[in-house]
Coordinates of C-alpha atoms in Angstrom, one line a residue:
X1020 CA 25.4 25.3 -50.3
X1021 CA 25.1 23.4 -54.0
X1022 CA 24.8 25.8 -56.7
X1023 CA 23.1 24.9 -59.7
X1024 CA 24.8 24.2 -63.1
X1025 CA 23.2 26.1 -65.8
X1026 CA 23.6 24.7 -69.3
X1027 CA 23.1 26.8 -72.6
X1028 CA 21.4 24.7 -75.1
X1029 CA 21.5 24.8 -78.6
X1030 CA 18.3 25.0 -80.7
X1031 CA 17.5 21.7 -81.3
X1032 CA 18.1 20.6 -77.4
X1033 CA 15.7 23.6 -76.5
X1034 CA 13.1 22.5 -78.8
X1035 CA 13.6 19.2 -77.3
X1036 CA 13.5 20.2 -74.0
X1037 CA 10.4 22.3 -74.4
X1038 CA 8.0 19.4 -76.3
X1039 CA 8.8 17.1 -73.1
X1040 CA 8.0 20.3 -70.5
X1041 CA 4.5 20.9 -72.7
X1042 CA 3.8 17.1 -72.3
X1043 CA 4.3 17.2 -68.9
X1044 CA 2.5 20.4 -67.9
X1045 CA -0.4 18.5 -69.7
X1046 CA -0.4 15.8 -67.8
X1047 CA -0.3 17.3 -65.0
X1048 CA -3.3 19.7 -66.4
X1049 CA -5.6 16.8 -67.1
X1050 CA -4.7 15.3 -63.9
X1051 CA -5.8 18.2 -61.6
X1052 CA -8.9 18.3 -63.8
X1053 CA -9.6 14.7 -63.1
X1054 CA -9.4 15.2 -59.3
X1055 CA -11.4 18.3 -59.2
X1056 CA -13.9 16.5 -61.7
X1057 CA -13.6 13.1 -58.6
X1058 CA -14.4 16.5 -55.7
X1059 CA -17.5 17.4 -57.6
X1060 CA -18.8 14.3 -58.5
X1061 CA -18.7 13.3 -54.9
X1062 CA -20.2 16.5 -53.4
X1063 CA -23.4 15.4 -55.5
X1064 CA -23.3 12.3 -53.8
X1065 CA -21.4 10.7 -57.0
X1066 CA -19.0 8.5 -57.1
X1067 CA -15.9 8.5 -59.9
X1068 CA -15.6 5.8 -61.9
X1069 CA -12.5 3.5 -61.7
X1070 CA -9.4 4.5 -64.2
X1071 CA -8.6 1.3 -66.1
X1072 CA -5.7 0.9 -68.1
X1073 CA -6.0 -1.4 -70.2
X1074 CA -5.9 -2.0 -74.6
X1075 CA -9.0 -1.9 -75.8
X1076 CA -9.2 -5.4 -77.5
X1077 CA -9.1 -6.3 -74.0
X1078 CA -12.0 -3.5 -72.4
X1079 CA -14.0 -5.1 -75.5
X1080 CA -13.9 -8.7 -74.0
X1081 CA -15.7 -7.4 -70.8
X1082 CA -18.7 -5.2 -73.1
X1083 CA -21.2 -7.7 -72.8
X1084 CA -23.8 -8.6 -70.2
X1085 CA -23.2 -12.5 -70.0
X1086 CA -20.5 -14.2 -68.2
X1087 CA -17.5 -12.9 -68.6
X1088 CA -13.8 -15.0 -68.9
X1089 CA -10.5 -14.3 -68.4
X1090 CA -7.1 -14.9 -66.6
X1091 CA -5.3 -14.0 -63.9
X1092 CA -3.6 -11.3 -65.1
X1093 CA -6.7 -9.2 -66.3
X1094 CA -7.9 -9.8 -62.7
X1095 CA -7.6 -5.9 -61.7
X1096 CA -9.2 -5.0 -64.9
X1097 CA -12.0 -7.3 -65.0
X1098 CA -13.0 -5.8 -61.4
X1099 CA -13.0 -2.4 -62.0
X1100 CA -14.8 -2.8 -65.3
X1101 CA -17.6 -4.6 -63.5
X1102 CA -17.8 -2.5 -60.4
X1103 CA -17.9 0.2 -63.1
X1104 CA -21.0 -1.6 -64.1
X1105 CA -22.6 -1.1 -60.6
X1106 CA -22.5 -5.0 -60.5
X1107 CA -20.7 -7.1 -57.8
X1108 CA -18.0 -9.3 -59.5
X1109 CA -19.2 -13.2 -58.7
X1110 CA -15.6 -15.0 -59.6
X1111 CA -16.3 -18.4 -60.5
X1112 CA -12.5 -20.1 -59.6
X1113 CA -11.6 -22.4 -62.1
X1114 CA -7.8 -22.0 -61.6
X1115 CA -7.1 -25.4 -60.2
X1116 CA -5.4 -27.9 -61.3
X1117 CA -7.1 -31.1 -59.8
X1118 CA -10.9 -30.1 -58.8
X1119 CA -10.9 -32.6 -55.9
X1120 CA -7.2 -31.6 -54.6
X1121 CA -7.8 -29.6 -51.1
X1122 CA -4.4 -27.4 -52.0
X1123 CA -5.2 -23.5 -52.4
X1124 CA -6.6 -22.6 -56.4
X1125 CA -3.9 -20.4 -58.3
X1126 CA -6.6 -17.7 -57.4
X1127 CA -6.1 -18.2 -53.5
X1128 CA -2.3 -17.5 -53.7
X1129 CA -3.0 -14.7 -55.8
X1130 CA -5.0 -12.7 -53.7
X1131 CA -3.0 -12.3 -50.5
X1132 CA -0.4 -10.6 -53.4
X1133 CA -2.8 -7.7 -54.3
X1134 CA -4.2 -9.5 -57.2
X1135 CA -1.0 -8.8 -59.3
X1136 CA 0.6 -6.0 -61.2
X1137 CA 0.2 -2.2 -60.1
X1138 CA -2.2 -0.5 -57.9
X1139 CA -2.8 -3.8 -56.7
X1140 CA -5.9 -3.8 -54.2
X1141 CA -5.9 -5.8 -50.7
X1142 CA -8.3 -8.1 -49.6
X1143 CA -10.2 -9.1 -46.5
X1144 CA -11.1 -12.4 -47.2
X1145 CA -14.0 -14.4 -45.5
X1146 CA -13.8 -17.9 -45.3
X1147 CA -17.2 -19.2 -45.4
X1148 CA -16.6 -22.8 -45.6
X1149 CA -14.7 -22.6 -42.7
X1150 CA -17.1 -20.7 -40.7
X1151 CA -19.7 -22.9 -41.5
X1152 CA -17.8 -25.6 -40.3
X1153 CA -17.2 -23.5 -36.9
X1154 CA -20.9 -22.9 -36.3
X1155 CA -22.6 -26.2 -37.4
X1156 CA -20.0 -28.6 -36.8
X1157 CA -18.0 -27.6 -34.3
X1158 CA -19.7 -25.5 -32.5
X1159 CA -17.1 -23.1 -31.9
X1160 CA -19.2 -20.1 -32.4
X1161 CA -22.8 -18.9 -32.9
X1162 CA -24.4 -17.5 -36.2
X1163 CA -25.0 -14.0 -33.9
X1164 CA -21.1 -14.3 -32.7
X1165 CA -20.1 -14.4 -36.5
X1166 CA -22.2 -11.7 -37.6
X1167 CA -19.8 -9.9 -35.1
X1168 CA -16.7 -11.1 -36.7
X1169 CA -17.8 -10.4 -39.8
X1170 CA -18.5 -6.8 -38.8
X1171 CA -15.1 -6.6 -37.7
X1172 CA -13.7 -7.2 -41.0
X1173 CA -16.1 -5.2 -42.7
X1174 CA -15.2 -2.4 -40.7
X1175 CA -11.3 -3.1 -41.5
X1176 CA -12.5 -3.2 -44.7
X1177 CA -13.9 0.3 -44.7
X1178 CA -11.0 1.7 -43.0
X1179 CA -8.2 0.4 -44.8
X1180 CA -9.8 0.6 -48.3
X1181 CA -9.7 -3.4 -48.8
X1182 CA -12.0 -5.4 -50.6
X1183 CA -14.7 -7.4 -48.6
X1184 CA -13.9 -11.0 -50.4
X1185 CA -16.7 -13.7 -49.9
X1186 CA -14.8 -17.1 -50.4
X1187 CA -17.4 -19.5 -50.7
X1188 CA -15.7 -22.1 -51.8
X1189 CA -18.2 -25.4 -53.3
X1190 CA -20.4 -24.2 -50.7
X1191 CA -23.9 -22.2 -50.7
X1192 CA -23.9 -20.3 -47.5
X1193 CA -27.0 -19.4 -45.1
X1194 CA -26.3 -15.8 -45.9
X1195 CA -29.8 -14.6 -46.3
X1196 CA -31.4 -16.8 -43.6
X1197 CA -28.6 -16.8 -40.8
X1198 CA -25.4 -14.5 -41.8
X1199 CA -27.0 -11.0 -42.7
X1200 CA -28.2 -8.8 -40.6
X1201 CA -28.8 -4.9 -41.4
X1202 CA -26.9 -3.3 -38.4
X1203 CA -24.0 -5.8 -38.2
X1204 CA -23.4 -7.4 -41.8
X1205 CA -26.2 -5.9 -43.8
X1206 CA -27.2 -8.1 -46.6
X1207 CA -26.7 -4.6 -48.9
X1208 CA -23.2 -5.4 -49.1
X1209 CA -24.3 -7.5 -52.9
X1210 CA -25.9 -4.0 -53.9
X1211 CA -23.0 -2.3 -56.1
X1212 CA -24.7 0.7 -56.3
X1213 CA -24.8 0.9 -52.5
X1214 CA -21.1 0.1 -52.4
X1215 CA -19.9 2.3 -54.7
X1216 CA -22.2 4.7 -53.2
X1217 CA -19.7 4.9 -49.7
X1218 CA -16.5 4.7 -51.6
X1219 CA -14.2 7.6 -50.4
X1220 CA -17.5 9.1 -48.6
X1221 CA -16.6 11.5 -45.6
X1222 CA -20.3 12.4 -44.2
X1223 CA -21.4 9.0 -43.5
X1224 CA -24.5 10.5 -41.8
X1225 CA -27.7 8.8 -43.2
X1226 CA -26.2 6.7 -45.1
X1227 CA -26.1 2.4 -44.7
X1228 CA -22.5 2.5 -42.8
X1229 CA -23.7 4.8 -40.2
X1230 CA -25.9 1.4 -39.0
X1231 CA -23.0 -0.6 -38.6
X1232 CA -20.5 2.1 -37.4
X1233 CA -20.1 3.0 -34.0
X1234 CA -17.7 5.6 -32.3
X1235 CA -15.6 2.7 -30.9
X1236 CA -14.6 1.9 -35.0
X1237 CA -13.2 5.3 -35.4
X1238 CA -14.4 5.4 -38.7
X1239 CA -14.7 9.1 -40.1
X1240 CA -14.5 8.4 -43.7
X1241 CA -14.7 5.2 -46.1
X1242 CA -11.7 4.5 -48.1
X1243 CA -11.6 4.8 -51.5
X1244 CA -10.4 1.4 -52.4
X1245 CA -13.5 -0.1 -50.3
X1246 CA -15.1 -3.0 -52.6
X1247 CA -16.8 -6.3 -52.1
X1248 CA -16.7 -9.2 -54.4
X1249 CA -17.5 -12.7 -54.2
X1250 CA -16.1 -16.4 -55.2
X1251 CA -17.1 -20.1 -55.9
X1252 CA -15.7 -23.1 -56.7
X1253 CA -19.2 -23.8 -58.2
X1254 CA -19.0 -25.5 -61.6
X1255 CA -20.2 -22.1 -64.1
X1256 CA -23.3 -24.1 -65.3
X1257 CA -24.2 -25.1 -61.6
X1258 CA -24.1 -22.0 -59.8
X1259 CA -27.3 -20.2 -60.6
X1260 CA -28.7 -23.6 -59.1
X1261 CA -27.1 -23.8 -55.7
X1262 CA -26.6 -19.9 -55.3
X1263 CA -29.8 -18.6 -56.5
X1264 CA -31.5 -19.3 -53.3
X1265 CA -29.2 -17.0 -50.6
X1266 CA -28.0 -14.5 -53.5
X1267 CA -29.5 -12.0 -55.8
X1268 CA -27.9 -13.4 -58.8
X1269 CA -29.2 -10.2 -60.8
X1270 CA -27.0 -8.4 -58.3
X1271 CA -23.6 -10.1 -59.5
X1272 CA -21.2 -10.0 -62.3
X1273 CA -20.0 -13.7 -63.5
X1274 CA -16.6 -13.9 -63.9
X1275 CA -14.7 -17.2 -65.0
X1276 CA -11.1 -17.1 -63.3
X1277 CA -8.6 -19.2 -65.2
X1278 CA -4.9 -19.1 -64.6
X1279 CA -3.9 -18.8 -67.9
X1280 CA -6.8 -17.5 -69.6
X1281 CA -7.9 -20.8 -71.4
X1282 CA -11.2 -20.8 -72.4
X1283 CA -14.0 -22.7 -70.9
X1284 CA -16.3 -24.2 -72.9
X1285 CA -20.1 -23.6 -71.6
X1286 CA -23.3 -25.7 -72.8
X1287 CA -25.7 -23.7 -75.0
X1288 CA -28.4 -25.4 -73.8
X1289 CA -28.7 -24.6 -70.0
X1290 CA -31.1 -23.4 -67.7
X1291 CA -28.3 -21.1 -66.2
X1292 CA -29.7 -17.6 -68.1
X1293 CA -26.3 -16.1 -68.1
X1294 CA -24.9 -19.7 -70.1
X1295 CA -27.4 -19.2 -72.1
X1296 CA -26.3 -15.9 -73.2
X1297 CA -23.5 -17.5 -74.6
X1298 CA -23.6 -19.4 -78.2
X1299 CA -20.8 -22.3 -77.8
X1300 CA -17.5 -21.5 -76.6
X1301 CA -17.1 -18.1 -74.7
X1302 CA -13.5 -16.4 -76.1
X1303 CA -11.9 -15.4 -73.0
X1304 CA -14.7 -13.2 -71.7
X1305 CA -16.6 -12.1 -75.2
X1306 CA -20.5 -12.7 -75.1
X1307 CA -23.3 -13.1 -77.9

């Protein structure tokens, strides 16, 4: 049996003692608030906002409504800020060193990693260059049998709290006219507000997961940490252009990925609407 050594402290060690034991008891006070603030919020059918650490000079650079820019290590930030937003982060991967080398972007090693730095999320990446390649070329699968993979991964991605990744590459998939469909990969999965809408959800009854759940999933409840973003190779002034027809642009938040935060220089004269939010340069993610 250990007995406990008991220490009389002077004055100034009590009064020490004592500010650090009222710091913590208040942290831990505005923590159980927080949580009981989350319960509430989700028994209205609510969903609690993302906490984001982060300085303010940097929460500033992601304000606006235009496209957005930053590096890799404000990747976590950036995503919560916009899923915040109700928007669907659209990261346009500039993080490459030679645009026509076929090695993985700075961004694609990245993500297997968590994104970087703590509370790191997962991803459940789709590779939809490569299954295009699988249906139209080789004819390894059909655009019904990929709905089904898909469904399988979104379903992981529900479970496990990951983050449905569409990895586009410099490609504009058939998503509207051959990939969705509303009881295997509904095309809802763009819709922020629908996907924040599940996000730690237990009664799934009624709402759009029920449609793709069956009992065979064994999904009761979505995981907090469920998310869906999306990412192209497309040059920022060309993607409106070659996206626009399979994507609900107004649906997305632009987001240029560098590896180092360098700033790209957009053309003020573009008919790209969210470029043209932007007067010259764009200073790592601030907007006119």
């Amino acid at each position: 049996m250990m007995l406990m050594q008991t220490k009389k402290l002077s004055p100034p060690e009590f009064l020490a003692w004592y500010k650090s034991f009222i710091l913590l008891v208040g942290k831990f006070r505005a923590n159980l608030e927080e949580r009981e603030k989350a319960k509430a919020m989700r028994k209205k059918g609510l969903v609690p906002p993302y906490e984001i650490t982060a300085s303010p000079e940097t929460l500033n650079k992601f304000s606006g409504d235009g496209m957005w820019q930053c590096g890799l290590k404000d990747l976590l930030v950036v995503l919560k800020v916009a899923w915040n937003k109700n928007k669907t982060p659209l990261l346009i991967d500039m993080t490459y060193e030679d645009r026509q080398d076929s090695k993985p972007t700075s961004l694609e090693i990245f993500l297997p990693y968590g994104g970087g730095g703590g509370g790191a999320f997962e991803y459940e990446v789709l590779d939809l260059k490569m299954s295009i390649i699988d249906v139209n070329v080789k004819k390894r699968i059909t655009w019904e049998q990929l709905q089904y993979e898909y469904r399988s991964k979104l379903v992981n991605a529900l479970k496990f709290g990951k983050v449905l990744t569409f990895s586009m590459s410099n490609t504009c998939p058939p998503l509207q006219s051959k990939l969705f469909n509303d009881e295997r990969f509904p095309s809802l999965l763009f819709d922020s507000k629908k996907t924040q809408s599940v996000r730690g959800a237990f009664d799934l009854e009624g709402k759009w997961v029920s449609k793709v759940l069956n009992k065979a999933d064994d999904v009761f409840a979505v995981h907090e940490d469920f998310n869906v973003m999306a990412i192209t190779k497309f040059q920022p002034a060309d993607v409106e252009r070659f996206l626009k027809q399979e994507m609900r642009l107004e649906l997305f938040q632009p987001i240029i990925i560098t590896s180092d935060g360098t700033t790209i220089e957009l053309p003020t004269t573009s008919n790209f609407s969210w470029a043209q939010m932007a007067v010259g340069t764009l200073e790592a993610g601030n907007v006119a």
